[in-house]
Amino acid sequence: QVQLVESGGGSVQAGGSLRLSCAGSGYTYRRNCMGWFRQAPGKEREGVATINTGGGSTFYVDSVKGRFTISQDNAKNTVYLQMNSLKPEDTAMYYCAAQLSVAGSWICSLRRRTDFVYWGQGTQVNVSS
């Protein structure tokens, strides 16, 4: 059974940093699309960052470019989201999601949310001004 467990959320002041972790279990594929999505109250869920764990390509939504970094540790089946220079508008529930067994050249699109079949429960990030 595939499981994704997020951790690392919390409350910080604007300008601060947090690192989110997503630990995957129940699968052995090494080439996957892993993504971080977020949803603020009253807003649609949006893609924040994705990584192809086989080819290493990454994609970011424009609003986080230069501030957030997605990375992986394949040995631990874990994906991270380093968030720096946080802003109040980054406040949201952050979800980890996975699309398993993709080609190394596959583009893990932020827009194709339905491609991500497996989802974690989420971790809350609050940024105060």
PDB file of C-alpha atoms in Angstrom:
ATOM      1  CA  GLN A   1       0.000   0.000   0.000  1.00  0.00           C
ATOM      2  CA  VAL A   2       1.485   3.298  -1.111  1.00  0.00           C
ATOM      3  CA  GLN A   3       1.722   5.908   1.610  1.00  0.00           C
ATOM      4  CA  LEU A   4       3.057   9.444   1.617  1.00  0.00           C
ATOM      5  CA  VAL A   5       3.658  11.153   4.943  1.00  0.00           C
ATOM      6  CA  GLU A   6       4.453  14.841   5.122  1.00  0.00           C
ATOM      7  CA  SER A   7       6.199  16.599   7.987  1.00  0.00           C
ATOM      8  CA  GLY A   8       7.959  19.862   8.720  1.00  0.00           C
ATOM      9  CA  GLY A   9       5.124  22.343   8.622  1.00  0.00           C
ATOM     10  CA  GLY A  10       4.698  25.009  11.265  1.00  0.00           C
ATOM     11  CA  SER A  11       4.393  28.701  11.964  1.00  0.00           C
ATOM     12  CA  VAL A  12       7.065  31.200  11.006  1.00  0.00           C
ATOM     13  CA  GLN A  13       7.375  34.919  10.484  1.00  0.00           C
ATOM     14  CA  ALA A  14       7.722  36.414   7.044  1.00  0.00           C
ATOM     15  CA  GLY A  15      11.259  36.009   5.763  1.00  0.00           C
ATOM     16  CA  GLY A  16      11.739  32.757   7.638  1.00  0.00           C
ATOM     17  CA  SER A  17      12.378  29.262   6.354  1.00  0.00           C
ATOM     18  CA  LEU A  18      10.883  25.799   6.654  1.00  0.00           C
ATOM     19  CA  ARG A  19      11.788  22.444   5.163  1.00  0.00           C
ATOM     20  CA  LEU A  20       9.000  20.039   4.377  1.00  0.00           C
ATOM     21  CA  SER A  21       9.633  16.321   4.040  1.00  0.00           C
ATOM     22  CA  CYS A  22       7.604  13.658   2.263  1.00  0.00           C
ATOM     23  CA  ALA A  23       8.437  10.077   3.140  1.00  0.00           C
ATOM     24  CA  GLY A  24       7.135   7.488   0.698  1.00  0.00           C
ATOM     25  CA  SER A  25       6.547   3.822   1.390  1.00  0.00           C
ATOM     26  CA  GLY A  26       4.906   0.831  -0.227  1.00  0.00           C
ATOM     27  CA  TYR A  27       6.645   1.124  -3.590  1.00  0.00           C
ATOM     28  CA  THR A  28      10.051   0.420  -5.070  1.00  0.00           C
ATOM     29  CA  TYR A  29       9.925   2.407  -8.324  1.00  0.00           C
ATOM     30  CA  ARG A  30      12.871   4.785  -8.622  1.00  0.00           C
ATOM     31  CA  ARG A  31      11.568   6.928 -11.461  1.00  0.00           C
ATOM     32  CA  ASN A  32       8.526   8.825 -10.231  1.00  0.00           C
ATOM     33  CA  CYS A  33       6.957  12.236 -10.412  1.00  0.00           C
ATOM     34  CA  MET A  34       6.850  13.708  -6.939  1.00  0.00           C
ATOM     35  CA  GLY A  35       5.104  16.975  -6.338  1.00  0.00           C
ATOM     36  CA  TRP A  36       4.235  19.512  -3.706  1.00  0.00           C
ATOM     37  CA  PHE A  37       0.856  21.168  -3.929  1.00  0.00           C
ATOM     38  CA  ARG A  38      -0.799  23.669  -1.612  1.00  0.00           C
ATOM     39  CA  GLN A  39      -4.272  24.841  -0.833  1.00  0.00           C
ATOM     40  CA  ALA A  40      -5.209  27.981   1.057  1.00  0.00           C
ATOM     41  CA  PRO A  41      -8.685  28.467   2.539  1.00  0.00           C
ATOM     42  CA  GLY A  42     -11.172  29.368  -0.170  1.00  0.00           C
ATOM     43  CA  LYS A  43      -8.706  28.741  -2.977  1.00  0.00           C
ATOM     44  CA  GLU A  44      -8.067  25.935  -5.405  1.00  0.00           C
ATOM     45  CA  ARG A  45      -5.220  23.537  -4.865  1.00  0.00           C
ATOM     46  CA  GLU A  46      -2.188  24.640  -6.869  1.00  0.00           C
ATOM     47  CA  GLY A  47       1.010  22.969  -7.885  1.00  0.00           C
ATOM     48  CA  VAL A  48       4.090  24.391  -6.193  1.00  0.00           C
ATOM     49  CA  ALA A  49       6.977  22.209  -7.347  1.00  0.00           C
ATOM     50  CA  THR A  50       7.609  18.861  -8.980  1.00  0.00           C
ATOM     51  CA  ILE A  51      10.593  16.621  -9.512  1.00  0.00           C
ATOM     52  CA  ASN A  52      11.200  13.628 -11.745  1.00  0.00           C
ATOM     53  CA  THR A  53      13.168  11.373  -9.410  1.00  0.00           C
ATOM     54  CA  GLY A  54      14.647   9.509 -12.370  1.00  0.00           C
ATOM     55  CA  GLY A  55      15.769  12.328 -14.627  1.00  0.00           C
ATOM     56  CA  GLY A  56      16.026  15.007 -11.944  1.00  0.00           C
ATOM     57  CA  SER A  57      14.089  17.696 -13.788  1.00  0.00           C
ATOM     58  CA  THR A  58      12.247  20.165 -11.586  1.00  0.00           C
ATOM     59  CA  PHE A  59       9.447  22.647 -12.155  1.00  0.00           C
ATOM     60  CA  TYR A  60       8.185  25.490  -9.998  1.00  0.00           C
ATOM     61  CA  VAL A  61       5.209  27.781  -9.997  1.00  0.00           C
ATOM     62  CA  ASP A  62       6.334  31.320 -10.758  1.00  0.00           C
ATOM     63  CA  SER A  63       5.437  32.647  -7.325  1.00  0.00           C
ATOM     64  CA  VAL A  64       8.036  30.456  -5.573  1.00  0.00           C
ATOM     65  CA  LYS A  65      10.890  30.483  -8.070  1.00  0.00           C
ATOM     66  CA  GLY A  66      14.119  31.528  -6.421  1.00  0.00           C
ATOM     67  CA  ARG A  67      12.692  30.898  -2.945  1.00  0.00           C
ATOM     68  CA  PHE A  68      11.700  27.206  -2.864  1.00  0.00           C
ATOM     69  CA  THR A  69      13.788  24.185  -3.802  1.00  0.00           C
ATOM     70  CA  ILE A  70      12.540  20.648  -4.311  1.00  0.00           C
ATOM     71  CA  SER A  71      15.021  17.822  -3.829  1.00  0.00           C
ATOM     72  CA  GLN A  72      15.125  14.079  -3.314  1.00  0.00           C
ATOM     73  CA  ASP A  73      16.879  11.378  -1.373  1.00  0.00           C
ATOM     74  CA  ASN A  74      16.197   8.181  -3.271  1.00  0.00           C
ATOM     75  CA  ALA A  75      17.859   6.035  -0.632  1.00  0.00           C
ATOM     76  CA  LYS A  76      15.251   7.218   1.842  1.00  0.00           C
ATOM     77  CA  ASN A  77      12.357   7.467  -0.626  1.00  0.00           C
ATOM     78  CA  THR A  78      11.984  11.032   0.579  1.00  0.00           C
ATOM     79  CA  VAL A  79      11.353  14.299  -1.184  1.00  0.00           C
ATOM     80  CA  TYR A  80      11.968  17.691   0.395  1.00  0.00           C
ATOM     81  CA  LEU A  81      10.724  21.208  -0.152  1.00  0.00           C
ATOM     82  CA  GLN A  82      13.082  23.849   1.199  1.00  0.00           C
ATOM     83  CA  MET A  83      11.140  27.074   1.578  1.00  0.00           C
ATOM     84  CA  ASN A  84      13.077  30.295   2.129  1.00  0.00           C
ATOM     85  CA  SER A  85      12.016  33.925   2.278  1.00  0.00           C
ATOM     86  CA  LEU A  86       8.517  32.864   3.194  1.00  0.00           C
ATOM     87  CA  LYS A  87       5.667  35.281   2.647  1.00  0.00           C
ATOM     88  CA  PRO A  88       2.204  35.459   4.245  1.00  0.00           C
ATOM     89  CA  GLU A  89       0.721  34.394   0.898  1.00  0.00           C
ATOM     90  CA  ASP A  90       2.571  31.082   1.237  1.00  0.00           C
ATOM     91  CA  THR A  91       0.234  30.176   4.090  1.00  0.00           C
ATOM     92  CA  ALA A  92      -1.587  26.984   3.115  1.00  0.00           C
ATOM     93  CA  MET A  93      -1.916  23.279   3.665  1.00  0.00           C
ATOM     94  CA  TYR A  94       0.917  21.640   1.751  1.00  0.00           C
ATOM     95  CA  TYR A  95       0.407  18.216   0.196  1.00  0.00           C
ATOM     96  CA  CYS A  96       2.870  15.738  -1.212  1.00  0.00           C
ATOM     97  CA  ALA A  97       1.754  13.729  -4.229  1.00  0.00           C
ATOM     98  CA  ALA A  98       3.172  10.986  -6.423  1.00  0.00           C
ATOM     99  CA  GLN A  99       2.843   9.603  -9.904  1.00  0.00           C
ATOM    100  CA  LEU A 100       4.719   6.310  -9.916  1.00  0.00           C
ATOM    101  CA  SER A 101       6.827   4.642 -12.591  1.00  0.00           C
ATOM    102  CA  VAL A 102       7.459   7.289 -15.215  1.00  0.00           C
ATOM    103  CA  ALA A 103      10.180   7.668 -17.810  1.00  0.00           C
ATOM    104  CA  GLY A 104      13.233   9.650 -16.785  1.00  0.00           C
ATOM    105  CA  SER A 105      12.395  12.155 -19.492  1.00  0.00           C
ATOM    106  CA  TRP A 106       8.773  12.541 -18.405  1.00  0.00           C
ATOM    107  CA  ILE A 107       7.733  16.099 -17.661  1.00  0.00           C
ATOM    108  CA  CYS A 108       6.080  16.227 -14.246  1.00  0.00           C
ATOM    109  CA  SER A 109       3.668  19.002 -14.979  1.00  0.00           C
ATOM    110  CA  LEU A 110       2.340  21.227 -12.211  1.00  0.00           C
ATOM    111  CA  ARG A 111      -0.873  21.634 -14.175  1.00  0.00           C
ATOM    112  CA  ARG A 112      -1.776  17.944 -14.571  1.00  0.00           C
ATOM    113  CA  ARG A 113      -2.859  17.441 -10.997  1.00  0.00           C
ATOM    114  CA  THR A 114      -4.908  14.378 -11.927  1.00  0.00           C
ATOM    115  CA  ASP A 115      -1.715  12.585 -13.014  1.00  0.00           C
ATOM    116  CA  PHE A 116      -0.777  12.422  -9.332  1.00  0.00           C
ATOM    117  CA  VAL A 117      -2.603   9.383  -8.023  1.00  0.00           C
ATOM    118  CA  TYR A 118      -1.219   9.179  -4.501  1.00  0.00           C
ATOM    119  CA  TRP A 119      -1.545  11.962  -1.942  1.00  0.00           C
ATOM    120  CA  GLY A 120      -0.460  12.568   1.605  1.00  0.00           C
ATOM    121  CA  GLN A 121      -2.588  14.039   4.375  1.00  0.00           C
ATOM    122  CA  GLY A 122      -0.906  17.426   4.279  1.00  0.00           C
ATOM    123  CA  THR A 123       1.107  19.614   6.607  1.00  0.00           C
ATOM    124  CA  GLN A 124       0.079  23.151   7.552  1.00  0.00           C
ATOM    125  CA  VAL A 125       2.335  26.135   6.915  1.00  0.00           C
ATOM    126  CA  ASN A 126       1.474  29.481   8.489  1.00  0.00           C
ATOM    127  CA  VAL A 127       3.473  32.598   7.712  1.00  0.00           C
ATOM    128  CA  SER A 128       2.759  35.735   9.716  1.00  0.00           C
ATOM    129  CA  SER A 129       3.634  39.272   8.686  1.00  0.00           C
TER     130      SER A 129
END
